[in-house]
mmCIF file of C-alpha atoms in Angstrom:
data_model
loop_
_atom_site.group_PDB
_atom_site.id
_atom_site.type_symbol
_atom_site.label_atom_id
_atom_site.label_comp_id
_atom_site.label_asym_id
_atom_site.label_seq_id
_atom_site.Cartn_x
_atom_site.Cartn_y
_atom_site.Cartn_z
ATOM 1 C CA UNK A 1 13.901 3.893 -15.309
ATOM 2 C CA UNK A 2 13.484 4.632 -11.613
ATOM 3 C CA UNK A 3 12.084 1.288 -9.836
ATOM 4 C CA UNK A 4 11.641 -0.947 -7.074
ATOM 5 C CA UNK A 5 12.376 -4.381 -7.961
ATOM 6 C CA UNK A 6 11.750 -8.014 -6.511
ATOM 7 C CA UNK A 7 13.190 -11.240 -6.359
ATOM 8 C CA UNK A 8 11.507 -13.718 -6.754
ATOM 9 C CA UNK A 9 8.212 -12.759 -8.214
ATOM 10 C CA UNK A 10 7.031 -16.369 -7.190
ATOM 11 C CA UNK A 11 7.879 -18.943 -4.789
ATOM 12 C CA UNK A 12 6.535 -21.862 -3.897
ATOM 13 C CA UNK A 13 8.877 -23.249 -0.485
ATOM 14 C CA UNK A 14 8.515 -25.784 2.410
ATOM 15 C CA UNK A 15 7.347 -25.128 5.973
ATOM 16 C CA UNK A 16 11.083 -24.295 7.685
ATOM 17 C CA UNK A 17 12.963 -23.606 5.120
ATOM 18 C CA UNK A 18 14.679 -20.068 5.411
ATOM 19 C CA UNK A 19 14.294 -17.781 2.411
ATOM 20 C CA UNK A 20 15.016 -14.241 1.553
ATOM 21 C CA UNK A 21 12.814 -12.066 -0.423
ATOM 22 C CA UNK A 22 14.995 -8.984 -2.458
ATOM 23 C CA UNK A 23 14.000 -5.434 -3.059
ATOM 24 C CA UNK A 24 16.195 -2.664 -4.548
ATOM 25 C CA UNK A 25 15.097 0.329 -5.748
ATOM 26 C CA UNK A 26 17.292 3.080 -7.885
ATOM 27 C CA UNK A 27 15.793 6.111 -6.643
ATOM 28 C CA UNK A 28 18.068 6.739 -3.710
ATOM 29 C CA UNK A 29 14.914 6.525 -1.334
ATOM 30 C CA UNK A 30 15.786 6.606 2.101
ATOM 31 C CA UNK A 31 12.387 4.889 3.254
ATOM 32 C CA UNK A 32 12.311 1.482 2.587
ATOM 33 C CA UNK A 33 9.138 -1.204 4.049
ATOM 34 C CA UNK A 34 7.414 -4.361 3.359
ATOM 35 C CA UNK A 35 3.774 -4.964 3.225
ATOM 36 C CA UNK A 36 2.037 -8.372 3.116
ATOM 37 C CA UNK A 37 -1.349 -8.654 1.249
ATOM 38 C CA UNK A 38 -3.942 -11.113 1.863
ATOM 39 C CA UNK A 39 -7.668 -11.546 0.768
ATOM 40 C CA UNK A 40 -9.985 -9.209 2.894
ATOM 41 C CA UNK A 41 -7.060 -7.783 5.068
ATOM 42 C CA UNK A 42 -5.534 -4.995 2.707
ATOM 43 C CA UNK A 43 -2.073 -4.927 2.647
ATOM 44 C CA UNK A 44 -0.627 -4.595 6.310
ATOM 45 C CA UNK A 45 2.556 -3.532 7.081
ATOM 46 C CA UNK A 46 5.763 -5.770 8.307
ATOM 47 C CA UNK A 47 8.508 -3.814 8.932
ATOM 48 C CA UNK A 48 10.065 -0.634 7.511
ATOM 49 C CA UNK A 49 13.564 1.159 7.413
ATOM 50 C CA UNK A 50 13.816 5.243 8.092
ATOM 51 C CA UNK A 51 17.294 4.878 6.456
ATOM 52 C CA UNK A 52 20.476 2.434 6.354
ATOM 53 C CA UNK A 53 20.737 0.752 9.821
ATOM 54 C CA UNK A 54 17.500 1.982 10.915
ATOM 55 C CA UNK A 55 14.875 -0.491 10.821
ATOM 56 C CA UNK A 56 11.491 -1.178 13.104
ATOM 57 C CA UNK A 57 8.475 -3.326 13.634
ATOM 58 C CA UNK A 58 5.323 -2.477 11.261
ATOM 59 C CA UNK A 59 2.217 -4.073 12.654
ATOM 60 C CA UNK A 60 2.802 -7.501 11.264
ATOM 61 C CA UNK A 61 6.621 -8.164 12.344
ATOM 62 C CA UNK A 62 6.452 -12.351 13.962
ATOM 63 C CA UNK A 63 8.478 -14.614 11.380
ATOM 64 C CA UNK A 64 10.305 -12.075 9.845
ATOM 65 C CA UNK A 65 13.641 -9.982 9.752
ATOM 66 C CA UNK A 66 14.861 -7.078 7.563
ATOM 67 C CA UNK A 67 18.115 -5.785 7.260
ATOM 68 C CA UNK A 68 19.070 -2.183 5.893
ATOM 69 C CA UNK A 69 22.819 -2.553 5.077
ATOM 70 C CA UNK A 70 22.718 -0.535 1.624
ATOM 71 C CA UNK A 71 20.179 2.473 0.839
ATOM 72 C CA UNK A 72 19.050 0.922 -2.238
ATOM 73 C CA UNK A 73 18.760 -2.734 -0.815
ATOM 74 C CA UNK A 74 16.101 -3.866 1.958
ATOM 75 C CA UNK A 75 15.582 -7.658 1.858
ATOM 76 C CA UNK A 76 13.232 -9.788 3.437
ATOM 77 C CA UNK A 77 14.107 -12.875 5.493
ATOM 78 C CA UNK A 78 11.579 -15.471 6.557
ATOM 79 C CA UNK A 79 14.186 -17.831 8.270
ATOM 80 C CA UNK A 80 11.830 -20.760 9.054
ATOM 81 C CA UNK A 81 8.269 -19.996 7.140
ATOM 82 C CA UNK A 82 5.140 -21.484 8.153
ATOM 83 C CA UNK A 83 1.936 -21.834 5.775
ATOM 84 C CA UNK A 84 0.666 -18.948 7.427
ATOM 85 C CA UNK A 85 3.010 -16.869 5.908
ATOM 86 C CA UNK A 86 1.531 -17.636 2.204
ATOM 87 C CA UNK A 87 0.815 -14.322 0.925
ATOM 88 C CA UNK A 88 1.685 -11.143 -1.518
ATOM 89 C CA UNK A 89 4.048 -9.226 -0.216
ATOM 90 C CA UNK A 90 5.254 -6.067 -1.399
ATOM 91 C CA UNK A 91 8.057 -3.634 -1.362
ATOM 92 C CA UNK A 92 7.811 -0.231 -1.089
ATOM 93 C CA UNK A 93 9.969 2.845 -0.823
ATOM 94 C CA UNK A 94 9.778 6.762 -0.931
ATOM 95 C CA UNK A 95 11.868 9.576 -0.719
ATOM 96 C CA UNK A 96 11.053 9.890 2.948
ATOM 97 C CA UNK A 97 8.832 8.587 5.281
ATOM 98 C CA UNK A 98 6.564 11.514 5.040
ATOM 99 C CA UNK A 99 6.785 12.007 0.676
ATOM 100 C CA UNK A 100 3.383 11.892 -0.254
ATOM 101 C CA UNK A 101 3.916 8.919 -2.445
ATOM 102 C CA UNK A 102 5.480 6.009 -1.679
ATOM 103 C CA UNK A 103 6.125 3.749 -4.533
ATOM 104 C CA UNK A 104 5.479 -0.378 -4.909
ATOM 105 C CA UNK A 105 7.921 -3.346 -6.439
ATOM 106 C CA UNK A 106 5.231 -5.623 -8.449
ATOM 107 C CA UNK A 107 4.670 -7.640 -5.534
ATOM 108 C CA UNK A 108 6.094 -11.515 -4.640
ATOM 109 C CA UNK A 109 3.848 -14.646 -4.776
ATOM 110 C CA UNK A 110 4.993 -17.226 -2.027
ATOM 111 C CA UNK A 111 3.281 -20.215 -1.292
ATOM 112 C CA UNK A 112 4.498 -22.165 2.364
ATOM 113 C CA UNK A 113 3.561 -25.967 1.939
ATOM 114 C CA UNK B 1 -4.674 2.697 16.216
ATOM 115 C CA UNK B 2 -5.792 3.916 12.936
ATOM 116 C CA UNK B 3 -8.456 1.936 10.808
ATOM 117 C CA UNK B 4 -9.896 1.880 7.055
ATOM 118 C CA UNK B 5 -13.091 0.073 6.255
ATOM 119 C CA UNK B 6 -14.343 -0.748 2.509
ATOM 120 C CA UNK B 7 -17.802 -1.742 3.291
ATOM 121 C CA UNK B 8 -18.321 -2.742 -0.538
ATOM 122 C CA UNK B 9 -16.064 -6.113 -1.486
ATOM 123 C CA UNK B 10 -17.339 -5.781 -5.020
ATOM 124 C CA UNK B 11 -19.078 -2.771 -7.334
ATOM 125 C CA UNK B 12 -19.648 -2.861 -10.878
ATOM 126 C CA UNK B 13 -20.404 -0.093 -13.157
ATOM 127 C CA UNK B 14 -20.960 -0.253 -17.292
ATOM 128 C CA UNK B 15 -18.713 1.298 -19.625
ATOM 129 C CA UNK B 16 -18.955 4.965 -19.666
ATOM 130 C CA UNK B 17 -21.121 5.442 -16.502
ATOM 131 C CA UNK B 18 -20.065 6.566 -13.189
ATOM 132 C CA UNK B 19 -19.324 4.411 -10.055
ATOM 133 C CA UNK B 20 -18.718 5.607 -6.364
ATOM 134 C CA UNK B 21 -16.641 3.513 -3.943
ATOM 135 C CA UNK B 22 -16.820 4.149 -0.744
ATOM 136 C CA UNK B 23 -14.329 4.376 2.177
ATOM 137 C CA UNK B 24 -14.845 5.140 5.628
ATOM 138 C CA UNK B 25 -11.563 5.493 8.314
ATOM 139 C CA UNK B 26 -11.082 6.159 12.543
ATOM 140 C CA UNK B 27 -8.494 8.364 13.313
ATOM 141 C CA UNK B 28 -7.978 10.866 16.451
ATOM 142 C CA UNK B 29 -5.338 12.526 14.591
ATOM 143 C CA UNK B 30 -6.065 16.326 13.056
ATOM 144 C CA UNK B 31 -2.691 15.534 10.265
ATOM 145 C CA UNK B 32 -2.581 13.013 8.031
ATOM 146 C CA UNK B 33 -3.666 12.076 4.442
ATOM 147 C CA UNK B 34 -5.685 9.721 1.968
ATOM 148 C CA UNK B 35 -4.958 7.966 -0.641
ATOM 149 C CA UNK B 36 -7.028 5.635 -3.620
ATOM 150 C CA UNK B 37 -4.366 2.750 -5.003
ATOM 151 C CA UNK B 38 -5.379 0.604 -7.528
ATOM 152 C CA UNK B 39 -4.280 -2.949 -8.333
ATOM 153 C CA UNK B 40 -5.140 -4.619 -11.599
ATOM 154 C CA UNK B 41 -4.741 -8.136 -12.936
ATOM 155 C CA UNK B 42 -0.717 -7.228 -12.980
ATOM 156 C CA UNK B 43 -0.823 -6.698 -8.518
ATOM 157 C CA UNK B 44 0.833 -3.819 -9.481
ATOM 158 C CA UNK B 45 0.135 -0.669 -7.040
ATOM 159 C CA UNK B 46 -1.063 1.877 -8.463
ATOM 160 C CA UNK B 47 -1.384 5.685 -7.018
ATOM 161 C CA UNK B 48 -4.694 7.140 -8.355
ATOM 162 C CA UNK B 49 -5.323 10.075 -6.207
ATOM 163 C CA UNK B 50 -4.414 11.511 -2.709
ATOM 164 C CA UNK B 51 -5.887 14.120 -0.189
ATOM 165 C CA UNK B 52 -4.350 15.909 2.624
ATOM 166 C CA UNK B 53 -6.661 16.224 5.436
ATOM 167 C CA UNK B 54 -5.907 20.044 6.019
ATOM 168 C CA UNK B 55 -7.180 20.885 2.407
ATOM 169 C CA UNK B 56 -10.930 21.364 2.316
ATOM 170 C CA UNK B 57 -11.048 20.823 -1.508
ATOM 171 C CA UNK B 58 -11.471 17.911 -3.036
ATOM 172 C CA UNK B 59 -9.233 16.455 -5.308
ATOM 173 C CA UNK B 60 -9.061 15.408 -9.087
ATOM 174 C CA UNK B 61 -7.349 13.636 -11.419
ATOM 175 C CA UNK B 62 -8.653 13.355 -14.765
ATOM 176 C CA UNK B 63 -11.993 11.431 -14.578
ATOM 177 C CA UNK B 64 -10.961 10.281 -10.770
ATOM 178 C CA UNK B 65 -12.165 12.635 -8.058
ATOM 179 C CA UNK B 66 -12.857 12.411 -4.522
ATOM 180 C CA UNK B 67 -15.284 13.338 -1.987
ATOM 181 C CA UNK B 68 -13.347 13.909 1.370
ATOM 182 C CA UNK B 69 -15.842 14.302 4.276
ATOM 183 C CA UNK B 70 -13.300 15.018 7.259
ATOM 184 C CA UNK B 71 -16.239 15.537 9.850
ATOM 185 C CA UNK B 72 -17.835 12.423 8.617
ATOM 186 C CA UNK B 73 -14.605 10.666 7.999
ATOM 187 C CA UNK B 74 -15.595 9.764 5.004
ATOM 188 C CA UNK B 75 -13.169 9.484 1.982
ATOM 189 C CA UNK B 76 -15.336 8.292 -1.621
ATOM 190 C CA UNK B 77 -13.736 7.254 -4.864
ATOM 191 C CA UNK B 78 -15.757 8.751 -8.096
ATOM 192 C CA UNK B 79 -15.014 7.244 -11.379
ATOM 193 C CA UNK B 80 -16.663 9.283 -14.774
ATOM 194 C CA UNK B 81 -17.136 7.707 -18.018
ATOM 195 C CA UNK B 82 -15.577 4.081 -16.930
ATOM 196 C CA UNK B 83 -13.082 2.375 -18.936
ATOM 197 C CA UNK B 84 -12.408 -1.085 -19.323
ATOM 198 C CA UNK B 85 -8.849 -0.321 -17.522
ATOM 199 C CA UNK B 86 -10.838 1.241 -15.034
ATOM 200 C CA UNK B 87 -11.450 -2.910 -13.713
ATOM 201 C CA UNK B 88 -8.864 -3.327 -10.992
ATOM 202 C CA UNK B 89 -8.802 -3.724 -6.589
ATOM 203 C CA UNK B 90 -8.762 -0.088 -5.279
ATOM 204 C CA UNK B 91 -7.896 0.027 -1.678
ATOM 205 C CA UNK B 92 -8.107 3.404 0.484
ATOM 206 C CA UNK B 93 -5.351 4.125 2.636
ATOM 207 C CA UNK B 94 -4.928 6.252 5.659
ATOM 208 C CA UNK B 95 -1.124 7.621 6.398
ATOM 209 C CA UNK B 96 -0.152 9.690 9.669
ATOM 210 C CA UNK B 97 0.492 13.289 8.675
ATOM 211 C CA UNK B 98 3.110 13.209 11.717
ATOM 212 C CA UNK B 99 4.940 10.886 14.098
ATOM 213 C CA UNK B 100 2.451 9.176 16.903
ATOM 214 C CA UNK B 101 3.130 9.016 20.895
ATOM 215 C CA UNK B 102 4.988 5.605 19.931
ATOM 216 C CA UNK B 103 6.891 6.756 17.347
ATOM 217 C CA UNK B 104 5.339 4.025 15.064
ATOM 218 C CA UNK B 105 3.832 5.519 12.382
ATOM 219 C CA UNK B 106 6.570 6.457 10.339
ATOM 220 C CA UNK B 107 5.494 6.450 6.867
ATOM 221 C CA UNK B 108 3.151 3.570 7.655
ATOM 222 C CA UNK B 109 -0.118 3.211 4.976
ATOM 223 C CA UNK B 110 -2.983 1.618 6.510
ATOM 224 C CA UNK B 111 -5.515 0.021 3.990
ATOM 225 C CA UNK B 112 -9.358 -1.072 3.770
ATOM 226 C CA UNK B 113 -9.795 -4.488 2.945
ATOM 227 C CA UNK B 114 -10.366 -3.399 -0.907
ATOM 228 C CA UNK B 115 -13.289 -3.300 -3.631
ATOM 229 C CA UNK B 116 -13.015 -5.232 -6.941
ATOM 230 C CA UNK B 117 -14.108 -2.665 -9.474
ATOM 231 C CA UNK B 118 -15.816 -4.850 -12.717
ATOM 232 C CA UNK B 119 -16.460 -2.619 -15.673
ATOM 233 C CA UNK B 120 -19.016 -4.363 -17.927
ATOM 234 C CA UNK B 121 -18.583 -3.637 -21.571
#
C-alpha cells in the first residue's frame, strides 16, 4: 500500500531534550517536507527536501533540522525543544515538487513540558 | 508572500442540505493552483478537490464542487446533500504554479486557518 508513515504518532517530551520525528514513504517521491499545525494557523510549512541531499528552509525553520540521506526517509530533529514547539506536525511527500498532489503521513502529536 | 484567509472558523449544515465554505487568498502570481483538504477526527489529510488557476471551469468531484473566482480571488467549497462523513476541518490551500524570485516556493502549500464543518443529523 503506497504510504507515508510516522514515528511516533504521540509524544509527550521535556523542554531540551533532543528528539527525532520519522517519516518514510514507499512511493519513491522525490519531494519530501514537514508541516506543523496549530489551532487558527493552518498548517505552515518547516522545511522541505527537492530530493536526497537537497533540503531548505519552509517558512517555519527555528528549532529544527532535516536531513535527506535516503529518498524514502526525511526525519525530523528538534535537538533541544521548547513548549513552543507543541504542535501537529505532518509529513508530506509527492512525486515532485510541482505533482498536483502531495500526499500526508497521519500526523505526530508532541507535547514540550 | 502568498496568503489564505477562512473568514468562517465554524459552519454547520443538516444532513442532506448544502453548505458553502468560503476561502479568500492574495497572490501576485498569474500560475498556481487551489486546493480543499479535509481533516476529520483521524488528522488525517485528506485531498477533496483542486483547481488550476489557468482553467476557467470549475471543478467537481462527486457532490464537492468549487466556485473559483480568479478576478475576485475567491476560491468557495460547495458541499450537496451532506453526509455525516462530510463533518471534518477543511482548509484551502494556495500552491505556486512555478518557482518565485527566491526560489522558495518549491512545492510549498499555504493554508487558511481552517473551518470545522458540523453536519447535524
Amino acid at each position: 500500500e503506497a504510504q507515508v508513515t510516522q514515528n511516533p504518532r504521540y509524544l509527550i517530551t521535556v523542554t531540551g531534550k533532543k528528539l527525532t520525528v520519522t517519516c518514510s514513504q514507499n512511493m519513491n517521491h522525490e519531494y519530501m517536507s514537514w508541516y506543523r499545525q496549530d489551532p487558527g494557523l493552518g498548517l505552515r510549512q518547516i522545511y522541505y527536501s527537492m530530493n536526497v541531499e537537497v533540503t531548505d528552509k519552509g517558512d517555519v525553520p527555528e528549532g529544527y533540522k532535516v536531513s535527506r540521506k535516503e529518498k524514502r526517509n526525511f526525519p525530523l530533529i528538534l535537538e533541544s525543544p521548547s513548549p513552543n514547539q507543541t504542535s501537529l506536525y505532518f509529513c508530506a511527500s509527492s512525486l515532485s515538487w510541482g505533482s498536483y498532489e502531495q500526499y500526508f503521513g497521519p500526523g505526530t502529536r508532541l507535547t514540550v513540558t | 508572500a502568498q496568503t489564505v484567509t477562512q473568514s468562517q472558523p465554524e459552519m454547520s449544515v443538516q444532513e442532506a442540505e448544502t453548505v458553502t465554505l468560503s476561502c479568500t487568498y492574495d497572490t501576485s502570481e498569474s500560475d498556481y493552483y487551489l486546493f480543499w483538504y479535509k481533516q476529520p477526527p483521524s488528522r488525517q489529510m485528506i485531498l477533496v478537490i483542486r483547481q488550476e488557476a489557468y482553467k476557467q471551469q470549475n471543478a467537481t468531484e462527486n457532490r464537492f464542487s468549487v466556485n473559483f473566482q480568479k478576478a475576485a480571488k475567491s476560491f468557495s467549497l460547495k458541499i450537496s446533500d451532506s453526509q455525516l462523513g462530510d463533518a471534518a476541518m477543511y482548509f484551502c490551500a494556495y500552491r505556486s504554479g512555478g518557482i518565485n524570485a527566491g526560489g522558495t516556493s518549491y512545492g510549498k502549500l499555504t493554508f487558511g486557518q481552517g473551518t470545522i464543518l458540523t453536519v447535524h443529523p
